[in-house]
Tab-separated table of C-alpha atoms and ligand atoms in Angstrom:
chain	number	residue	atom	x	y	z
A	1	MET	CA	76.296	114.596	87.697
A	2	THR	CA	73.680	115.087	90.342
A	3	GLN	CA	70.376	113.361	89.530
A	4	GLN	CA	67.416	115.757	88.785
A	5	LEU	CA	64.509	115.350	91.145
A	6	THR	CA	61.048	114.311	89.945
A	7	ASP	CA	57.902	116.306	90.959
A	8	THR	CA	57.148	114.104	93.849
A	9	PRO	CA	60.407	112.569	95.018
A	10	THR	CA	60.618	109.865	97.654
A	11	ASP	CA	62.650	110.448	100.834
A	12	GLN	CA	65.396	108.246	99.456
A	13	GLN	CA	65.551	110.249	96.257
A	14	LEU	CA	65.733	113.522	98.254
A	15	GLU	CA	68.564	112.051	100.335
A	16	ASP	CA	70.415	110.788	97.282
A	17	HIS	CA	70.100	114.087	95.587
A	18	PHE	CA	71.344	115.918	98.680
A	19	GLU	CA	74.300	113.522	98.930
A	20	GLY	CA	75.059	113.905	95.287
A	21	ARG	CA	75.148	117.722	95.484
A	22	VAL	CA	77.499	117.554	98.549
A	23	ALA	CA	79.732	115.020	96.868
A	24	ASN	CA	80.011	117.311	93.766
A	25	ASP	CA	80.817	120.295	95.886
A	26	GLN	CA	77.615	121.996	94.945
A	27	ARG	CA	76.304	124.327	97.668
A	28	ILE	CA	73.226	123.568	99.635
A	29	GLU	CA	70.954	126.624	99.819
A	30	PRO	CA	68.254	127.449	102.440
A	31	ARG	CA	65.238	126.222	100.339
A	32	ASP	CA	66.948	122.924	99.415
A	33	TRP	CA	65.863	119.750	101.086
A	34	MET	CA	68.382	118.698	103.720
A	35	PRO	CA	68.539	115.911	106.388
A	36	ASP	CA	67.429	117.021	109.840
A	37	GLY	CA	70.806	116.117	111.229
A	38	TYR	CA	72.600	118.360	108.659
A	39	ARG	CA	70.307	121.337	109.633
A	40	LYS	CA	70.764	120.617	113.370
A	41	THR	CA	74.595	120.420	113.070
A	42	LEU	CA	74.752	123.624	111.103
A	43	VAL	CA	72.479	125.486	113.553
A	44	ARG	CA	74.654	124.265	116.441
A	45	GLN	CA	77.960	125.171	114.794
A	46	ILE	CA	76.850	128.542	113.301
A	47	SER	CA	75.129	129.706	116.502
A	48	GLN	CA	78.070	128.737	118.592
A	49	HIS	CA	80.229	130.609	116.146
A	50	ALA	CA	77.955	133.667	116.227
A	51	HIS	CA	77.971	133.644	120.012
A	52	SER	CA	81.794	133.431	119.991
A	53	GLU	CA	82.072	136.545	117.854
A	54	ILE	CA	79.699	138.524	120.186
A	55	ILE	CA	81.248	137.242	123.485
A	56	GLY	CA	84.637	137.763	121.818
A	57	MET	CA	83.996	141.522	121.902
A	58	GLN	CA	84.306	141.569	125.706
A	59	PRO	CA	87.985	140.711	126.408
A	60	GLU	CA	89.154	143.305	123.875
A	61	GLY	CA	86.449	145.849	124.623
A	62	ASN	CA	87.810	145.828	128.117
A	63	TRP	CA	90.831	147.809	126.822
A	64	LEU	CA	89.056	150.429	124.679
A	65	THR	CA	89.142	153.076	127.305
A	66	ARG	CA	92.824	152.326	128.227
A	67	ALA	CA	94.453	152.028	124.823
A	68	PRO	CA	97.796	153.684	124.925
A	69	SER	CA	97.280	156.116	122.003
A	70	LEU	CA	94.493	157.466	119.768
A	71	ARG	CA	95.762	155.290	116.865
A	72	ARG	CA	95.667	152.077	118.955
A	73	LYS	CA	92.189	152.962	120.185
A	74	ALA	CA	90.866	153.596	116.745
A	75	ILE	CA	92.210	150.268	115.470
A	76	LEU	CA	90.811	148.382	118.506
A	77	LEU	CA	87.392	150.058	118.156
A	78	ALA	CA	87.257	149.080	114.481
A	79	LYS	CA	88.169	145.492	115.309
A	80	VAL	CA	85.663	145.129	118.066
A	81	GLN	CA	82.956	146.557	115.806
A	82	ASP	CA	83.956	144.074	113.077
A	83	GLU	CA	83.384	141.179	115.587
A	84	ALA	CA	79.797	142.529	116.108
A	85	GLY	CA	79.317	142.467	112.375
A	86	HIS	CA	80.592	138.931	112.199
A	87	GLY	CA	78.078	137.877	114.872
A	88	LEU	CA	75.276	139.470	112.802
A	89	TYR	CA	76.223	137.710	109.551
A	90	LEU	CA	76.365	134.415	111.445
A	91	TYR	CA	73.047	134.856	113.258
A	92	SER	CA	71.502	135.722	109.842
A	93	ALA	CA	72.945	132.502	108.399
A	94	ALA	CA	71.472	130.545	111.302
A	95	GLU	CA	68.100	132.236	110.600
A	96	THR	CA	68.160	130.854	107.031
A	97	LEU	CA	67.955	127.417	108.640
A	98	GLY	CA	64.855	128.306	110.644
A	99	ALA	CA	66.646	129.232	113.890
A	100	ASP	CA	65.157	132.112	115.833
A	101	ARG	CA	67.610	134.799	116.909
A	102	GLU	CA	65.862	135.593	120.165
A	103	ASP	CA	65.830	131.899	121.049
A	104	LEU	CA	69.595	131.614	120.272
A	105	THR	CA	70.343	134.600	122.467
A	106	THR	CA	68.253	133.203	125.284
A	107	LYS	CA	70.174	129.936	125.029
A	108	LEU	CA	73.481	131.730	125.218
A	109	ILE	CA	72.609	133.832	128.286
A	110	SER	CA	71.184	130.805	130.064
A	111	SER	CA	74.398	128.885	129.321
A	112	ARG	CA	72.486	126.281	127.186
A	113	GLN	CA	74.629	126.936	124.152
A	114	LYS	CA	78.429	127.089	123.975
A	115	TYR	CA	80.849	129.739	122.605
A	116	SER	CA	84.507	129.416	122.101
A	117	SER	CA	86.546	128.466	125.178
A	118	ILE	CA	89.167	131.141	124.402
A	119	PHE	CA	86.991	134.004	125.507
A	120	ASN	CA	86.825	132.759	129.045
A	121	TYR	CA	90.340	133.893	129.705
A	122	PRO	CA	91.135	137.470	130.970
A	123	THR	CA	92.983	140.234	129.150
A	124	LEU	CA	95.384	141.489	131.812
A	125	ASN	CA	97.463	144.072	129.935
A	126	PHE	CA	97.683	145.701	126.531
A	127	ALA	CA	100.105	143.123	125.187
A	128	ASP	CA	97.119	140.741	125.428
A	129	ILE	CA	95.473	142.731	122.717
A	130	GLY	CA	98.349	142.119	120.346
A	131	VAL	CA	98.610	138.466	121.326
A	132	ILE	CA	94.801	137.996	120.718
A	133	GLY	CA	95.255	139.441	117.281
A	134	TRP	CA	98.187	137.275	116.501
A	135	LEU	CA	97.258	133.965	118.070
A	136	VAL	CA	93.515	133.993	118.539
A	137	ASP	CA	92.713	135.685	115.176
A	138	GLY	CA	95.485	133.595	113.577
A	139	ALA	CA	93.804	130.438	114.835
A	140	ALA	CA	90.398	131.772	113.718
A	141	ILE	CA	91.676	132.324	110.185
A	142	CYS	CA	93.230	128.863	110.092
A	143	ASN	CA	89.878	127.399	111.140
A	144	GLN	CA	87.656	129.663	109.035
A	145	VAL	CA	89.397	129.800	105.670
A	146	PRO	CA	88.398	126.163	104.925
A	147	LEU	CA	84.835	127.103	106.016
A	148	CYS	CA	84.571	129.342	102.981
A	149	ARG	CA	84.207	126.052	101.129
A	150	SER	CA	81.641	124.674	103.586
A	151	SER	CA	78.683	122.962	101.827
A	152	TYR	CA	76.045	125.221	103.244
A	153	GLY	CA	75.954	128.383	100.963
A	154	PRO	CA	74.986	131.145	103.460
A	155	TYR	CA	77.622	130.016	105.975
A	156	ALA	CA	80.346	129.732	103.335
A	157	ARG	CA	79.571	133.130	101.911
A	158	ALA	CA	79.581	134.771	105.372
A	159	MET	CA	82.960	133.238	105.965
A	160	VAL	CA	84.519	134.978	102.903
A	161	ARG	CA	83.965	138.457	104.338
A	162	VAL	CA	84.700	137.350	107.894
A	163	CYS	CA	88.094	135.938	106.805
A	164	LYS	CA	89.073	139.192	105.027
A	165	GLU	CA	88.440	141.078	108.177
A	166	GLU	CA	90.137	138.516	110.385
A	167	SER	CA	93.303	138.896	108.402
A	168	PHE	CA	93.323	142.654	109.190
A	169	HIS	CA	92.790	141.717	112.797
A	170	GLN	CA	95.712	139.279	112.757
A	171	ARG	CA	97.993	141.797	111.137
A	172	GLN	CA	97.117	144.625	113.589
A	173	GLY	CA	97.935	142.295	116.461
A	174	TYR	CA	101.273	141.244	114.935
A	175	GLU	CA	102.160	144.884	114.146
A	176	LEU	CA	101.374	145.881	117.768
A	177	LEU	CA	103.600	143.067	119.115
A	178	MET	CA	106.389	143.996	116.679
A	179	THR	CA	106.297	147.551	117.991
A	180	MET	CA	106.436	146.403	121.612
A	181	MET	CA	109.277	144.022	120.865
A	182	ARG	CA	111.239	146.983	119.482
A	183	GLY	CA	110.560	148.840	122.656
A	184	THR	CA	111.858	148.540	126.234
A	185	ALA	CA	112.802	145.371	128.082
A	186	ALA	CA	109.563	145.712	130.203
A	187	GLN	CA	107.527	145.805	126.980
A	188	GLN	CA	109.269	142.751	125.610
A	189	GLU	CA	108.575	140.934	128.841
A	190	MET	CA	104.854	141.932	128.660
A	191	VAL	CA	104.685	140.268	125.131
A	192	GLN	CA	106.439	137.061	126.275
A	193	GLU	CA	104.241	136.822	129.388
A	194	ALA	CA	101.023	137.357	127.326
A	195	THR	CA	102.202	134.746	124.787
A	196	ASN	CA	102.763	132.258	127.641
A	197	ARG	CA	99.247	132.706	128.825
A	198	TRP	CA	97.508	132.542	125.468
A	199	TRP	CA	99.432	129.847	123.634
A	200	TRP	CA	97.689	126.724	125.028
A	201	PRO	CA	94.193	128.201	125.100
A	202	SER	CA	94.697	129.215	121.401
A	203	LEU	CA	95.537	125.500	120.541
A	204	MET	CA	92.292	124.460	122.348
A	205	MET	CA	90.227	126.651	119.999
A	206	PHE	CA	90.424	123.945	117.317
A	207	GLY	CA	88.415	121.669	119.591
A	208	PRO	CA	89.125	118.324	121.192
A	209	PRO	CA	91.592	115.774	119.653
A	210	ASP	CA	90.054	114.012	116.689
A	211	GLY	CA	89.609	110.810	118.743
A	212	ASP	CA	87.390	112.665	121.243
A	213	SER	CA	85.503	114.770	118.717
A	214	PRO	CA	81.922	113.392	118.399
A	215	ASN	CA	80.941	115.627	115.497
A	216	THR	CA	83.938	115.673	113.174
A	217	GLN	CA	83.395	112.514	111.127
A	218	GLN	CA	79.760	113.326	110.195
A	219	SER	CA	80.548	117.084	109.596
A	220	MET	CA	83.424	116.102	107.274
A	221	ALA	CA	81.184	113.654	105.386
A	222	TRP	CA	78.631	116.439	104.900
A	223	ARG	CA	81.511	118.843	103.997
A	224	ILE	CA	80.497	121.277	106.662
A	225	LYS	CA	83.989	120.945	108.069
A	226	ARG	CA	86.789	120.468	105.463
A	227	HIS	CA	89.531	119.453	107.890
A	228	THR	CA	89.683	117.672	111.288
A	229	ASN	CA	90.466	119.527	114.533
A	230	ASP	CA	93.961	118.049	114.699
A	231	GLU	CA	94.812	118.818	111.087
A	232	LEU	CA	93.958	122.496	111.693
A	233	ARG	CA	95.824	122.619	114.942
A	234	GLN	CA	98.920	121.212	113.257
A	235	LYS	CA	98.648	123.738	110.477
A	236	PHE	CA	98.374	126.536	112.962
A	237	VAL	CA	101.440	125.437	114.936
A	238	ASP	CA	103.489	125.147	111.649
A	239	MET	CA	102.299	128.565	110.580
A	240	THR	CA	102.952	130.284	113.929
A	241	VAL	CA	106.475	128.995	114.782
A	242	PRO	CA	108.253	131.133	112.203
A	243	GLN	CA	106.144	134.159	113.216
A	244	ALA	CA	107.206	133.751	116.787
A	245	GLU	CA	110.821	133.542	115.703
A	246	ALA	CA	110.503	136.734	113.683
A	247	LEU	CA	108.957	138.386	116.669
A	248	GLY	CA	111.633	137.139	119.087
A	249	VAL	CA	109.273	135.400	121.561
A	250	THR	CA	109.459	131.794	122.740
A	251	LEU	CA	106.401	129.633	122.488
A	252	PRO	CA	105.868	128.036	125.911
A	253	ASP	CA	106.240	124.364	124.853
A	254	PRO	CA	109.481	122.472	125.578
A	255	GLU	CA	108.276	119.645	123.298
A	256	LEU	CA	107.893	121.928	120.307
A	257	VAL	CA	110.438	120.799	117.697
A	258	TRP	CA	110.750	120.570	113.925
A	259	ASN	CA	110.349	116.942	112.721
A	260	SER	CA	112.307	116.637	109.438
A	261	GLU	CA	110.813	113.210	108.699
A	262	SER	CA	107.163	114.274	108.951
A	263	GLU	CA	108.060	117.813	107.805
A	264	ARG	CA	106.035	119.397	110.526
A	265	HIS	CA	106.453	120.446	114.115
A	266	ASP	CA	105.946	118.004	116.964
A	267	PHE	CA	104.373	119.710	119.928
A	268	GLY	CA	103.065	119.018	123.470
A	269	THR	CA	99.579	118.117	124.525
A	270	PRO	CA	97.198	120.860	125.684
A	271	ASP	CA	95.696	120.377	129.008
A	272	TRP	CA	92.428	118.757	127.954
A	273	ASP	CA	91.085	118.758	131.532
A	274	GLU	CA	91.409	122.432	131.605
A	275	PHE	CA	89.557	122.602	128.267
A	276	LYS	CA	86.724	120.441	129.542
A	277	ASN	CA	86.478	122.442	132.707
A	278	VAL	CA	86.207	125.740	130.783
A	279	LEU	CA	83.431	124.155	128.560
A	280	LYS	CA	81.620	123.193	131.766
A	281	GLY	CA	81.494	126.887	132.645
A	282	ASN	CA	84.322	126.872	135.206
A	283	GLY	CA	86.922	128.918	133.344
A	284	PRO	CA	88.336	132.099	134.824
A	285	CYS	CA	85.756	134.365	133.163
A	286	ASN	CA	82.740	132.270	132.140
A	287	ALA	CA	80.365	133.686	134.663
A	288	GLU	CA	81.393	137.281	134.017
A	289	ARG	CA	81.101	136.956	130.225
A	290	VAL	CA	77.636	135.446	130.302
A	291	GLU	CA	76.409	137.846	132.908
A	292	ARG	CA	77.687	140.812	130.917
A	293	ARG	CA	75.936	139.536	127.748
A	294	ARG	CA	72.751	138.949	129.686
A	295	ARG	CA	72.768	142.594	131.091
A	296	ALA	CA	73.542	144.041	127.646
A	297	HIS	CA	70.627	142.045	126.200
A	298	GLU	CA	68.276	143.249	128.874
A	299	ASP	CA	69.502	146.850	128.626
A	300	GLY	CA	68.829	146.724	124.843
A	301	GLN	CA	65.145	145.763	125.235
A	302	TRP	CA	64.022	149.429	124.681
A	303	VAL	CA	65.951	149.564	121.474
A	304	ARG	CA	64.309	146.429	120.111
A	305	ASP	CA	60.886	147.742	121.299
A	306	ALA	CA	61.471	151.023	119.568
A	307	ALA	CA	62.637	149.450	116.356
A	308	ALA	CA	59.555	147.152	116.343
A	309	ALA	CA	57.166	150.127	117.042
A	310	HIS	CA	58.883	152.147	114.219
A	311	ALA	CA	58.452	149.197	111.827
A	312	VAL	CA	54.731	148.942	112.631
A	313	LYS	CA	54.316	152.703	112.053
A	314	GLN	CA	56.163	152.584	108.762
A	315	ALA	CA	54.138	149.682	107.499
A	316	ALA	CA	50.876	151.487	108.427
A	317	ARG	CA	52.148	154.693	106.631
A	318	GLN	CA	53.060	152.695	103.542
A	319	GLN	CA	49.658	151.110	103.483
A	320	THR	CA	47.946	154.502	103.780
A	321	GLU	CA	50.061	155.956	100.990
A	322	ALA	CA	49.235	152.905	98.752
A	323	LEU	CA	45.524	153.473	99.295
A	324	ALA	CA	45.757	157.257	98.638
B	1	LIG	N1	85.200	126.072	122.635
B	1	LIG	O1	82.871	117.370	118.075
B	1	LIG	P1	83.657	118.691	118.233
B	1	LIG	C1	86.852	134.109	116.738
B	1	LIG	C2	82.502	121.900	121.505
B	1	LIG	S1	85.404	133.265	116.969
B	1	LIG	C3	83.982	125.726	123.002
B	1	LIG	O2	84.980	118.712	117.709
B	1	LIG	P2	82.738	120.456	116.057
B	1	LIG	C4	87.060	135.511	117.250
B	1	LIG	C5	81.753	121.633	120.203
B	1	LIG	O3	80.958	122.739	119.843
B	1	LIG	C6	85.950	131.595	117.171
B	1	LIG	N2	83.346	124.602	122.626
B	1	LIG	O4	82.715	119.792	117.556
B	1	LIG	C7	85.911	136.249	117.647
B	1	LIG	C8	80.928	120.456	120.559
B	1	LIG	O5	79.844	120.897	121.370
B	1	LIG	P3	78.451	120.150	121.462
B	1	LIG	C9	84.908	130.575	117.042
B	1	LIG	C10	84.110	123.845	121.759
B	1	LIG	O6	81.627	121.427	116.036
B	1	LIG	C11	86.144	137.510	118.197
B	1	LIG	C12	81.928	119.622	121.445
B	1	LIG	O7	82.865	120.634	121.996
B	1	LIG	N3	85.084	129.839	115.867
B	1	LIG	O8	87.690	133.581	116.325
B	1	LIG	O9	82.851	119.392	115.075
B	1	LIG	C13	87.440	138.007	118.420
B	1	LIG	C14	82.716	118.589	120.736
B	1	LIG	O10	83.566	119.096	119.699
B	1	LIG	C15	85.354	124.091	121.320
B	1	LIG	C16	84.151	128.919	115.455
B	1	LIG	O11	83.108	128.685	116.058
B	1	LIG	C17	85.913	125.247	121.844
B	1	LIG	N4	87.162	125.653	121.431
B	1	LIG	O12	84.239	121.210	116.014
B	1	LIG	C18	88.499	137.272	117.916
B	1	LIG	C19	84.459	128.305	114.082
B	1	LIG	N5	85.806	123.164	120.548
B	1	LIG	O13	78.432	119.003	120.411
B	1	LIG	C20	88.290	135.956	117.329
B	1	LIG	C21	83.390	127.339	113.696
B	1	LIG	C22	84.801	122.228	120.491
B	1	LIG	O14	78.359	119.772	122.822
B	1	LIG	N6	83.301	126.123	114.475
B	1	LIG	N7	83.760	122.641	121.235
B	1	LIG	O15	77.462	121.228	120.997
B	1	LIG	C23	84.071	125.057	114.134
B	1	LIG	O16	84.926	125.059	113.283
B	1	LIG	C24	83.789	123.809	114.965
B	1	LIG	O17	82.531	123.938	115.629
B	1	LIG	C25	84.875	123.527	116.033
B	1	LIG	C26	84.452	122.315	116.904
B	1	LIG	C27	86.165	123.234	115.376
B	1	LIG	C28	85.064	124.768	117.020
């Protein structure tokens, strides 16, 4: 049972009450007292997550005008629009913690805040669209389903809807790849080549190995994260191997093998130097992604100005009507 708070609780009582709620799997809500570190960690993770959704629109958006059929175009358009929606839920969740959306966007476009490393890789052909759905959205689901049980209410609730949409994204990618694998030898080769390029970056999405992850221990104690980076990476590998077999593609890791003793797959080590380099801003597309986002933000200034002017006019009209 969580202790009830008195009218004028001490800092220690507030802290104990908070810890008790977290330990009992009760949600922390925006107006609840929370330690500064908890708030800061959430703002960091949620805003990076929001930025990832928004930047994540770019690699796939790149293929909207070149989709091979109307059906594929409609599916891709819906998916890219979903990502915008995910970004909006997440920015709203960050705002419940006192973050300012304009400030978060400014930090993104001046490279002071991170977004997922995966979106700094290019989409070179249409098979990449299928592989992003299969591997990138697959990894996102693996990482985000446990976040539906995150201790912070608005984040956890946003994740429920995000995960439902992500599972459609994953399936559309897999279905696209299945279709290509039933096609010509050239199409099959495209799928294999795209898989080779996206496999290792997908494993990096889960973050650094547990031993090099400064935030995991505290985030697990606060139940913001429910599993470590390595646990989720392992789960993703175990989940993906049979899917690759069903597709008929080879995952590009000679060390990937079923371990009957541990009952999971052993696999090779991602190139963590490459990961660090991408995080430093030196990946193949970092500069292009941030610049495009910056331009879109600047080009959208007139829309924000118009919306603000409209809101002022509406408020004035409502006031006049109320006085009439
Ligand atoms: N890329 O201590 P750690 C999507 C950073 S959207 C870049 O382990 P933590 C989709 C980390 O932030 C996918 N940075 O951190 C969208 C930290 O930075 P600080 C996005 C990374 O937070 C559109 C530092 O490295 N998903 O799927 O405990 C289309 C140390 O790491 C990465 C989310 O954001 C990375 N891969 O764990 C299709 C999920 N990994 O301290 C698909 C929510 C680590 O310098 N986030 N860093 O600021 C999380 O679950 C956790 O934040 C992470 C990292 C597992 C990512």
